[in-house]
Coordinates of C-alpha atoms in Angstrom, one line a residue:
X49 CA -57.4 14.9 56.2
X50 CA -56.6 15.7 52.8
X51 CA -58.7 13.6 50.5
X52 CA -58.4 10.1 52.1
X53 CA -54.8 10.6 53.5
X54 CA -53.9 11.7 56.7
X55 CA -51.1 13.9 56.9
X56 CA -49.2 13.7 60.3
X57 CA -47.1 16.8 61.4
X58 CA -44.6 14.5 63.3
X59 CA -41.0 15.6 61.9
X60 CA -40.6 17.0 65.5
X61 CA -40.7 13.5 67.0
X62 CA -38.2 11.9 65.1
X63 CA -35.5 14.9 64.2
X64 CA -33.9 17.9 65.4
X65 CA -32.1 20.4 63.8
X66 CA -28.4 21.0 65.7
X67 CA -26.3 24.0 65.4
X68 CA -22.6 23.3 65.0
X69 CA -20.2 25.8 66.6
X70 CA -17.3 26.8 64.8
X71 CA -14.3 25.8 67.1
X72 CA -11.9 28.6 68.1
X73 CA -8.3 28.0 67.0
X74 CA -6.9 28.1 70.4
X75 CA -9.0 25.2 71.5
X76 CA -7.3 21.9 71.2
X77 CA -9.2 19.7 68.6
X78 CA -8.9 16.2 67.7
X79 CA -7.4 16.1 64.2
X80 CA -10.0 13.3 62.9
X81 CA -12.7 15.5 64.1
X82 CA -11.3 18.7 62.4
X83 CA -10.9 16.8 59.1
X84 CA -14.7 15.7 59.4
X85 CA -15.7 19.2 60.1
X86 CA -13.7 20.4 57.1
X87 CA -15.6 17.9 54.9
X88 CA -18.9 19.2 55.9
X89 CA -20.5 21.3 53.3
X90 CA -22.8 23.9 55.0
X91 CA -25.0 25.8 52.2
X92 CA -24.6 29.5 53.0
X93 CA -22.2 31.7 55.0
X94 CA -24.0 31.7 58.3
X95 CA -23.7 28.9 61.1
X96 CA -23.4 25.3 60.3
X97 CA -26.8 23.0 60.9
X98 CA -27.2 19.3 61.0
X99 CA -30.3 17.5 61.1
X100 CA -30.0 14.4 63.6
X101 CA -32.3 11.6 64.5
X102 CA -33.8 12.4 68.0
X103 CA -36.2 9.7 68.4
X104 CA -35.1 7.4 71.3
X105 CA -36.3 4.2 69.1
X106 CA -34.3 5.6 66.1
X107 CA -35.8 4.7 62.5
X108 CA -36.2 1.6 60.8
X109 CA -36.0 1.7 57.0
X110 CA -38.4 -1.1 56.5
X111 CA -41.2 0.9 58.5
X112 CA -43.6 2.4 56.4
X113 CA -44.2 5.3 58.7
X114 CA -40.4 6.3 58.2
X115 CA -41.5 8.4 55.3
X116 CA -41.8 12.1 55.5
X117 CA -43.1 15.1 53.5
X118 CA -40.8 18.5 53.4
X119 CA -42.5 21.6 52.7
X120 CA -41.2 24.1 50.1
X121 CA -40.6 27.5 51.4
X122 CA -40.2 29.1 47.7
X123 CA -41.1 27.8 44.4
X124 CA -40.5 30.2 41.3
X125 CA -38.8 30.3 37.8
X126 CA -35.4 31.7 37.8
X127 CA -36.3 34.8 35.8
X128 CA -39.1 36.0 38.2
X129 CA -36.7 35.4 41.5
X130 CA -35.6 39.0 42.0
X131 CA -39.0 40.4 41.3
X132 CA -40.6 37.9 44.0
X133 CA -37.8 38.8 46.5
X134 CA -38.9 42.4 46.1
X135 CA -42.8 42.2 46.3
X136 CA -43.6 38.8 48.1
X137 CA -43.8 39.8 51.9
X138 CA -41.6 38.3 54.1
X139 CA -40.0 36.3 51.4
X140 CA -36.5 38.1 51.4
X141 CA -36.3 37.9 55.3
X142 CA -37.2 33.9 55.1
X143 CA -34.7 33.6 52.7
X144 CA -31.9 35.5 54.2
X145 CA -32.5 33.9 57.7
X146 CA -32.5 30.5 56.1
X147 CA -29.3 31.3 54.1
X148 CA -27.6 33.0 57.0
X149 CA -27.5 36.3 55.3
X150 CA -27.7 39.3 57.6
X151 CA -30.7 41.2 56.8
X152 CA -32.0 44.1 59.1
X153 CA -35.0 46.2 58.4
X154 CA -38.5 45.7 56.8
X155 CA -38.0 47.0 53.3
X156 CA -36.3 44.8 50.7
X157 CA -32.6 46.3 50.0
X158 CA -31.0 45.5 46.8
X159 CA -27.9 44.5 48.3
X160 CA -29.7 41.7 50.4
X161 CA -31.8 40.6 47.2
X162 CA -28.3 40.3 45.2
X163 CA -27.0 38.1 48.1
X164 CA -29.9 35.8 48.3
X165 CA -29.8 35.5 44.2
X166 CA -26.0 34.7 44.6
X167 CA -26.4 32.3 47.5
X168 CA -29.7 30.6 46.2
X169 CA -28.0 28.1 44.0
X170 CA -26.8 26.3 47.0
X171 CA -30.3 25.6 48.3
X172 CA -32.3 25.2 45.0
X173 CA -33.7 22.0 43.8
X174 CA -35.6 21.8 40.3
X175 CA -38.2 19.9 38.8
X176 CA -40.1 20.2 35.3
X177 CA -43.7 19.8 34.4
X178 CA -44.1 17.1 31.2
X179 CA -47.2 18.2 30.1
X180 CA -48.3 21.5 28.9
X181 CA -47.1 24.6 26.7
X182 CA -43.5 25.3 26.1
X183 CA -43.8 27.9 28.8
X184 CA -45.3 25.7 31.3
X185 CA -42.7 23.0 30.9
X186 CA -39.9 25.6 31.9
X187 CA -37.9 24.3 34.7
X188 CA -39.3 25.2 38.3
X189 CA -36.7 25.8 41.0
X190 CA -37.6 25.6 44.7
X191 CA -36.0 25.8 48.2
X192 CA -37.1 23.6 51.0
X193 CA -38.0 24.7 54.2
X194 CA -35.5 25.5 57.0
X195 CA -35.6 21.6 57.9
X196 CA -35.1 20.2 54.6
X197 CA -32.4 23.2 53.6
X198 CA -30.4 21.9 56.7
X199 CA -30.1 18.4 55.6
X200 CA -26.2 18.2 54.7
X201 CA -24.6 16.3 51.8
X202 CA -22.7 13.0 52.2
X203 CA -21.3 10.4 49.6
X204 CA -22.6 7.6 52.0
X205 CA -26.0 9.2 52.6
X206 CA -28.6 8.0 55.4
X207 CA -31.6 9.2 53.4
X208 CA -33.0 9.9 50.0
X209 CA -35.2 12.6 48.7
X210 CA -37.4 13.3 45.8
X211 CA -39.9 15.7 44.7
X212 CA -43.7 14.6 44.6
X213 CA -46.1 16.8 42.7
X214 CA -49.4 16.2 44.4
X215 CA -52.1 16.5 41.8
X216 CA -55.3 17.2 44.1
X217 CA -53.8 20.2 45.5
X218 CA -51.7 21.1 42.7
X219 CA -49.0 21.4 45.0
X220 CA -45.3 20.1 45.4
X221 CA -43.5 18.5 48.2
X222 CA -40.1 16.6 49.1
X223 CA -40.4 13.2 50.1
X224 CA -37.8 11.9 52.5
X225 CA -37.0 8.6 53.2
X226 CA -34.3 6.5 55.2
X227 CA -31.9 4.2 53.1
X228 CA -31.0 2.4 56.1
X229 CA -31.9 1.7 60.0
X230 CA -30.5 4.9 62.0
X231 CA -30.3 5.0 65.7
X232 CA -30.7 8.0 67.9
X233 CA -27.9 10.6 67.5
X234 CA -27.2 9.7 63.8
X235 CA -27.2 12.5 61.3
X236 CA -29.8 12.9 58.4
X237 CA -27.8 13.4 55.1
X238 CA -28.6 13.3 51.4
X239 CA -26.5 12.9 48.3
X240 CA -26.3 16.2 46.5
X241 CA -25.0 14.5 43.3
X242 CA -27.5 11.8 43.4
X243 CA -27.0 9.6 40.2
X244 CA -23.5 10.9 39.3
X245 CA -20.8 8.1 39.4
X246 CA -18.1 9.2 37.8
X247 CA -15.6 10.9 40.2
X248 CA -14.6 14.0 38.3
X249 CA -18.2 14.7 37.5
X250 CA -19.1 14.4 41.1
X251 CA -16.6 16.7 42.1
X252 CA -17.7 19.4 39.5
X253 CA -21.2 19.1 40.6
X254 CA -20.5 19.5 44.3
X255 CA -18.3 22.6 43.5
X256 CA -21.3 25.0 44.9
X257 CA -20.7 23.3 48.4
X258 CA -17.5 21.8 48.4
X259 CA -14.9 24.5 46.7
X260 CA -11.9 22.9 45.7
X261 CA -8.9 24.6 44.3
X262 CA -8.6 25.0 40.5
X263 CA -9.6 21.7 38.5
X264 CA -6.4 20.3 37.0
X265 CA -8.5 19.5 33.7
X266 CA -7.7 20.8 30.3
X267 CA -10.4 23.0 28.8
X268 CA -9.6 21.6 25.4
X269 CA -12.8 20.3 23.9
X270 CA -12.2 18.3 20.7
X271 CA -15.0 17.1 18.5
X272 CA -17.0 14.3 19.8
X273 CA -16.3 10.7 18.6
X274 CA -18.3 9.3 15.7
X275 CA -20.3 7.2 18.0
X276 CA -21.8 10.4 19.7
X277 CA -23.5 11.2 16.3
X278 CA -24.6 7.5 15.8
X279 CA -26.4 7.7 19.2
X280 CA -28.0 11.0 18.1
X281 CA -29.2 9.3 14.9
X282 CA -30.6 6.5 16.9
X283 CA -32.2 8.8 19.5
X284 CA -33.9 10.7 17.0
X285 CA -35.1 7.6 15.4
X286 CA -34.3 8.8 11.9
X287 CA -33.6 6.4 9.0
X288 CA -31.3 7.2 6.5
X289 CA -32.2 7.2 2.6
X290 CA -30.6 4.6 0.4
X291 CA -28.3 6.1 -2.4
X292 CA -30.6 7.2 -5.3
X293 CA -29.8 9.0 -8.5
X294 CA -30.7 12.8 -8.6
X295 CA -34.4 12.6 -10.1
X296 CA -34.8 14.3 -13.6
X297 CA -38.3 16.4 -14.4
X298 CA -39.8 17.8 -17.2
X299 CA -39.2 21.3 -18.1
X300 CA -42.8 22.4 -18.0
X301 CA -43.8 19.8 -15.1
X302 CA -46.3 21.3 -12.7
X303 CA -45.6 20.0 -9.3
X304 CA -48.3 18.9 -6.7
X305 CA -47.3 20.2 -3.3
X306 CA -48.5 18.5 0.1
X307 CA -48.1 20.7 3.1
X308 CA -49.7 21.5 6.4
X309 CA -48.0 25.2 6.6
X310 CA -50.6 27.8 6.4
X311 CA -48.2 30.3 5.2
X312 CA -47.4 28.4 2.4
X313 CA -51.0 27.7 1.7
X314 CA -51.9 31.3 1.5
X315 CA -48.7 32.7 -0.1
X316 CA -47.6 30.3 -2.9
X317 CA -49.1 31.2 -6.1
X318 CA -46.5 30.6 -8.6
X319 CA -48.1 28.5 -11.6
X320 CA -45.8 25.7 -11.6
X321 CA -47.0 24.6 -8.1
X322 CA -50.4 23.3 -7.1
X323 CA -51.8 22.1 -4.0
X324 CA -53.1 18.4 -3.0
X325 CA -54.5 16.9 0.1
X326 CA -53.4 13.7 -0.9
X327 CA -50.0 13.0 0.2
X328 CA -49.7 9.8 -1.9
X329 CA -50.0 11.8 -5.2
X330 CA -47.6 14.7 -4.1
X331 CA -44.3 15.5 -5.9
X332 CA -43.2 17.8 -2.9
X333 CA -43.8 17.2 0.8
X334 CA -43.5 20.5 2.7
X335 CA -44.0 19.5 6.3
X336 CA -43.9 21.5 9.7
X337 CA -43.0 18.3 11.8
X338 CA -39.7 16.5 11.4
X339 CA -39.7 13.8 8.8
X340 CA -38.4 10.6 10.1
X341 CA -38.4 7.7 7.4
X342 CA -36.1 8.6 4.6
X343 CA -35.3 5.1 3.8
X344 CA -38.9 4.2 3.1
X345 CA -39.1 7.3 0.9
X346 CA -36.0 6.5 -1.1
X347 CA -37.1 2.8 -1.6
X348 CA -40.5 3.7 -2.7
X349 CA -41.0 7.4 -4.2
X350 CA -37.3 8.6 -4.6
X351 CA -38.7 11.0 -7.1
X352 CA -40.6 12.9 -4.2
X353 CA -38.9 15.9 -2.8
X354 CA -38.8 16.8 0.8
X355 CA -38.3 20.1 2.8
X356 CA -35.9 18.6 5.0
X357 CA -32.6 17.0 5.0
X358 CA -31.5 13.9 7.2
X359 CA -29.5 14.7 10.1
X360 CA -30.2 18.6 9.6
X361 CA -30.4 18.5 13.6
X362 CA -26.7 18.8 13.5
X363 CA -27.3 22.4 12.6
X364 CA -30.5 23.2 14.4
X365 CA -29.7 21.8 17.8
X366 CA -27.2 23.9 19.8
X367 CA -25.0 21.2 21.3
X368 CA -24.7 19.5 17.9
X369 CA -23.8 22.8 16.2
X370 CA -20.9 23.8 18.5
X371 CA -19.5 20.1 17.9
X372 CA -19.6 20.3 14.1
X373 CA -18.3 24.0 14.1
X374 CA -15.1 22.7 15.6
X375 CA -14.2 21.3 12.5
X376 CA -13.7 24.8 11.3
X377 CA -12.2 26.3 14.3
X378 CA -10.4 23.6 16.2
X379 CA -11.5 23.1 19.8
X380 CA -12.0 26.6 20.8
X381 CA -14.4 26.6 17.6
X382 CA -14.5 29.2 15.0
X383 CA -14.5 32.9 15.5
X384 CA -17.9 33.3 14.2
X385 CA -19.5 31.0 17.1
X386 CA -19.1 32.2 20.7
X387 CA -17.2 29.8 22.7
X388 CA -19.6 26.9 23.7
X389 CA -19.6 23.8 26.1
X390 CA -22.1 21.0 26.3
X391 CA -22.8 21.1 30.1
X392 CA -24.1 17.5 30.0
X393 CA -20.7 16.1 28.4
X394 CA -18.0 19.0 28.9
X395 CA -18.6 20.2 32.5
X396 CA -15.0 19.8 33.5
X397 CA -13.8 21.6 30.7
X398 CA -16.1 24.3 31.2
X399 CA -15.4 24.9 34.8
X400 CA -11.7 24.8 34.1
X401 CA -12.0 27.3 31.1
X402 CA -14.1 29.6 33.8
X403 CA -11.5 29.4 36.3
X404 CA -8.7 30.0 34.0
X405 CA -10.6 33.6 32.7
X406 CA -11.2 34.3 36.4
X407 CA -7.5 34.1 37.3
X408 CA -6.7 36.2 34.3
X409 CA -9.3 38.8 34.9
X410 CA -11.2 38.2 31.8
X411 CA -14.9 38.9 31.4
X412 CA -16.6 35.6 32.5
X413 CA -20.5 36.3 31.7
X414 CA -21.9 33.3 30.0
X415 CA -25.3 32.4 28.6
X416 CA -27.1 29.2 29.5
X417 CA -29.3 27.9 26.7
X418 CA -31.4 24.4 26.5
X419 CA -30.2 22.6 23.7
X420 CA -33.9 22.6 22.0
X421 CA -36.1 25.5 23.0
X422 CA -36.7 28.7 20.9
X423 CA -38.0 32.1 21.7
X424 CA -35.3 32.5 24.6
X425 CA -37.2 30.3 27.0
X426 CA -35.2 28.9 30.0
X427 CA -32.3 31.1 29.0
X428 CA -30.3 32.8 31.7
X429 CA -27.3 35.3 31.7
X430 CA -24.8 34.9 34.7
X431 CA -21.2 35.2 35.9
X432 CA -22.0 32.9 38.9
X433 CA -20.4 29.8 38.5
X434 CA -22.5 27.9 41.0
X435 CA -25.8 28.8 39.0
X436 CA -24.3 27.4 35.8
X437 CA -23.6 24.1 37.7
X438 CA -26.8 24.2 39.0
X439 CA -28.9 24.7 35.6
X440 CA -27.4 21.6 34.3
X441 CA -29.8 19.9 36.5
X442 CA -32.8 21.0 35.0
X443 CA -32.7 20.1 31.4
X444 CA -29.8 19.5 28.9
X445 CA -28.2 22.7 28.2
X446 CA -25.2 24.5 26.7
X447 CA -23.5 27.1 28.0
X448 CA -22.0 29.9 25.4
X449 CA -19.5 32.9 26.1
X450 CA -22.1 36.1 26.5
X451 CA -21.0 38.5 24.0
X452 CA -19.7 41.5 26.3
X453 CA -18.7 43.7 23.4
X454 CA -21.7 43.7 21.1
X455 CA -22.0 46.0 18.1
X456 CA -25.1 48.3 19.4
X457 CA -27.5 50.4 17.5
X458 CA -28.6 53.9 18.3
X459 CA -32.4 54.0 19.1
X460 CA -33.3 57.5 19.4
X461 CA -35.9 57.0 22.2
X462 CA -33.7 54.6 24.2
X463 CA -29.7 54.9 23.5
X464 CA -27.5 52.2 22.2
X465 CA -29.0 48.8 22.3
X466 CA -28.4 45.4 21.3
X467 CA -29.8 44.0 18.0
X468 CA -29.7 40.6 16.4
X469 CA -30.3 39.7 12.6
X470 CA -31.9 36.9 11.0
X471 CA -31.3 35.9 7.6
X472 CA -33.4 32.9 5.7
X473 CA -31.0 30.8 3.8
X474 CA -32.0 28.2 1.3
X475 CA -30.1 24.8 0.9
X476 CA -30.7 23.4 -2.5
X477 CA -28.3 20.6 -2.1
X478 CA -25.5 19.5 0.6
X479 CA -23.1 18.1 -1.9
X480 CA -22.5 19.5 -4.2
X481 CA -23.1 22.4 -1.7
X482 CA -25.5 25.0 -3.0
X483 CA -26.3 27.7 -0.7
X484 CA -28.6 30.8 -1.3
X485 CA -29.7 33.7 0.9
X486 CA -33.0 35.5 0.8
X487 CA -32.1 39.3 -0.1
X488 CA -34.2 40.6 2.9
X489 CA -32.9 40.2 6.5
X490 CA -34.8 40.8 9.6
X491 CA -33.6 42.9 12.6
X492 CA -34.8 42.8 16.3
X493 CA -33.9 45.0 19.0
X494 CA -33.7 45.2 22.8
X495 CA -35.7 47.8 24.5
X496 CA -33.4 49.3 27.0
X497 CA -29.8 50.5 26.5
X498 CA -27.1 47.7 26.9
X499 CA -24.8 47.6 29.7
X500 CA -23.2 44.5 31.4
X501 CA -25.4 44.5 34.5
X502 CA -29.0 43.7 35.5
X503 CA -28.6 40.2 33.8
X504 CA -32.0 39.3 34.5
X505 CA -33.5 42.4 32.8
X506 CA -35.1 40.7 29.9
X507 CA -35.7 43.8 27.9
X508 CA -31.8 44.9 28.1
X509 CA -30.4 41.5 27.2
X510 CA -32.6 39.9 24.9
X511 CA -34.3 40.9 21.5
X512 CA -37.2 38.4 21.1
X513 CA -40.0 40.7 22.0
X514 CA -43.0 39.2 19.7
X515 CA -44.0 36.9 22.3
X516 CA -43.7 38.8 25.5
X517 CA -47.1 40.4 26.6
X518 CA -47.3 44.1 26.7
X519 CA -43.7 44.6 25.6
X520 CA -42.8 47.0 22.9
X521 CA -41.6 45.5 19.6
X522 CA -39.4 47.8 17.7
X523 CA -39.5 47.0 13.9
X524 CA -37.1 48.3 11.2
X525 CA -37.1 47.4 7.6
X526 CA -33.7 46.1 6.3
X527 CA -33.8 48.7 3.6
X528 CA -34.1 51.5 6.4
X529 CA -31.7 49.9 8.6
X530 CA -28.8 49.8 6.2
X531 CA -28.4 53.6 5.8
X532 CA -28.8 54.4 9.8
X533 CA -26.4 51.6 10.4
X534 CA -23.7 53.3 8.0
X535 CA -24.3 56.6 9.4
X536 CA -23.5 55.3 12.8
X537 CA -20.7 53.2 11.6
X538 CA -19.3 55.0 8.3
X539 CA -16.1 53.1 8.5
X540 CA -18.1 49.9 8.2
X541 CA -20.2 49.6 5.1
X542 CA -23.2 46.9 5.3
X543 CA -21.9 45.2 2.0
X544 CA -18.7 44.4 4.0
X545 CA -20.5 43.3 6.9
X546 CA -22.7 41.2 5.0
X547 CA -19.8 39.6 3.0
X548 CA -18.4 38.4 6.4
X549 CA -21.7 37.2 7.6
X550 CA -22.1 35.3 4.4
X551 CA -18.6 33.9 4.5
X552 CA -19.3 32.6 8.0
X553 CA -22.6 30.7 6.6
X554 CA -20.5 29.3 3.8
X555 CA -18.1 27.7 6.5
X556 CA -20.7 26.5 8.7
X557 CA -22.4 24.4 5.7
X558 CA -19.3 23.4 4.3
X559 CA -18.5 21.9 7.8
X560 CA -21.9 20.4 8.2
X561 CA -21.7 18.7 4.9
X562 CA -18.1 17.8 5.2
X563 CA -18.5 14.1 6.4
X564 CA -21.0 11.5 5.4
X565 CA -24.5 10.9 7.5
X566 CA -24.7 10.8 10.4
X567 CA -21.5 13.0 11.2
X568 CA -22.8 15.4 8.7
X569 CA -26.0 16.5 7.0
X570 CA -27.0 13.5 4.5
X571 CA -26.6 14.4 0.7
X572 CA -30.1 13.1 -0.1
X573 CA -30.6 14.4 -3.6
X574 CA -34.2 14.9 -3.0
X575 CA -33.9 16.9 0.1
X576 CA -34.3 20.7 -0.1
X577 CA -34.8 23.2 3.0
X578 CA -34.8 26.7 4.3
X579 CA -33.5 27.8 7.7
X580 CA -33.1 30.8 9.7
X581 CA -30.0 31.9 11.1
X582 CA -30.0 34.3 14.0
X583 CA -26.7 36.2 14.5
X584 CA -25.1 39.2 16.2
X585 CA -22.1 41.4 15.5
X586 CA -19.2 41.7 18.2
X587 CA -16.0 43.9 18.4
X588 CA -13.1 42.1 17.6
X589 CA -9.5 42.4 16.6
X590 CA -8.6 41.6 13.0
X591 CA -5.0 40.1 12.0
X592 CA -4.0 43.5 11.3
X593 CA -4.9 44.8 14.5
X594 CA -7.9 46.8 13.5
X595 CA -11.2 46.5 15.2
X596 CA -13.7 44.5 13.1
X597 CA -17.3 43.5 13.3
X598 CA -17.1 39.8 13.7
X599 CA -20.4 37.9 13.0
X600 CA -21.6 35.6 15.9
X601 CA -23.9 32.8 14.8
X602 CA -26.4 32.2 17.6
X603 CA -28.5 29.5 16.4
X604 CA -30.1 28.1 13.1
X605 CA -33.8 27.2 13.0
X606 CA -35.7 24.6 11.3
X607 CA -38.9 25.6 9.4
X608 CA -38.9 29.3 10.7
X609 CA -41.9 31.4 11.1
X610 CA -42.2 33.1 7.9
X611 CA -45.1 35.5 8.7
X612 CA -43.3 38.8 8.5
X613 CA -41.5 37.7 5.5
X614 CA -44.7 36.9 3.6
X615 CA -46.7 40.3 5.1
X616 CA -44.0 42.6 3.5
X617 CA -42.7 40.5 0.8
X618 CA -45.5 38.8 -1.0
X619 CA -43.3 36.8 -3.6
X620 CA -41.2 35.0 -0.7
X621 CA -42.5 31.5 -1.1
X622 CA -42.6 32.0 -4.9
X623 CA -38.9 32.9 -4.8
X624 CA -38.2 30.0 -2.3
X625 CA -39.8 27.3 -4.3
X626 CA -38.8 28.4 -7.5
X627 CA -34.8 28.5 -6.2
X628 CA -35.3 25.0 -4.4
X629 CA -37.5 22.8 -6.6
X630 CA -37.0 24.4 -10.1
X631 CA -33.6 25.8 -10.0
X632 CA -34.6 29.2 -11.4
X633 CA -33.3 32.2 -9.4
X634 CA -33.1 34.8 -12.2
X635 CA -36.3 36.9 -11.0
X636 CA -36.0 35.7 -7.4
X637 CA -34.8 37.8 -4.5
X638 CA -31.8 35.5 -3.5
X639 CA -28.4 35.6 -3.5
X640 CA -26.0 32.5 -4.1
X641 CA -23.5 32.1 -1.3
X642 CA -21.9 28.7 -2.3

């Protein structure tokens, strides 16, 4: 009994697992049978298994008893997989057996663990919780028990399967049910590419189990059509403003600010701004959450300024950023953005590009990122194509070329580590484009020396340490960083590096505002905004053949956390408000980029 339900362990009365022997080449084989055999994608390297109906009465699809629960042998988040294989007693042994990997001995060895980590993408299934914190919503991966994992793929499946989260026990099962009546001896199959109807996409999705020769597809990724951007606008439920004349304000006007951002309330002390709790009387709306109805605002209160631009998601959402960036650099994208593919819409092109690089012996490390999560959540570095293809199932993702030759920084206690740089940019208007950078930038460092291995070692490959419990956060102020950097790289003065960074920012905002909304950022005269741009530097070759430090824009963040900015630079929000809302920059720590 479980609550009021009875669970009957009766799969053995209906099904059997059958091992399929590989046929010796000398033996005569029916050609048709051989073709069928070739088509059977068996996960793993070991013997081939099938699940068949053994009940003498078969199975009737209409019978309510023809519904079965499959246990999950292993449930985990991808970043914890290696650690669990090392530490959970018996787990590695069971997974190696299930995947047909030879593992002898009691102590987990790294070779076997690595094999399981490579092979597991042929067995993984995934689900996501729809409620909870951002961390709790990170996709969960699971491997069904030996019975579930041996159910093979078919384009005409006899069964369907789906995960079920059973709340009373807080446990997940897979529900298995027949799609048609089956007789004794019929095989139990499911569609590993369930829901995909496009033939090419199905072929791509099934690659982990049905390897093919190289995909005969161009890796060319032009910018998406206009309809793509129209659909994004509709999905975001954003209403574009009507055309208005730029409002004019008295030279000495004191502006009433309505905001729900504590950092602004605590730090804005400029005499020409006062706070109000009444949104209806505000001159400036400075909100943390996304503003949607610009149309109503433009009709009723065109003089009210707002800290957001319509369609700014084209910058702040990773797949959109990659799309608009192609306006600057063609299908490969500009030099300042890692080569990026949208896994939902550009999977065949990505696979083709991956296979071409593999054939040429080029580095093939990639980083998989959700379109819209921050703090490196659900972000994975891999050179395993199967892993990237399967990650597409969990949540919408882009895959970006991982920077294999980053410019490193010498940390005396650690060695040469990765670092990234955050600039805060201020967008005063989209057309004409007026863009500033705050004069202070922020640095984040990895905690372990960089090398292109141990791809799941967070402290080696990632720099976001301020959210990980018990992890050291190395802080260096930009004023201290510049001389240290120039000492390590005397041929690369920071002024030159920063000039190339600002050039990349200028190009990005030029292409982002080059087309009318929703194909570009809307040039609403009452909009202003600040964004945080995270970037790294990589080694590249200039047109003259010399080594250069090429900026790589990683992401653009909406409404960034300005806690450190306010802590070390108390005038931060005074400078921001003065630049954006008063057009006064003389005594502000800002530099005009465009």
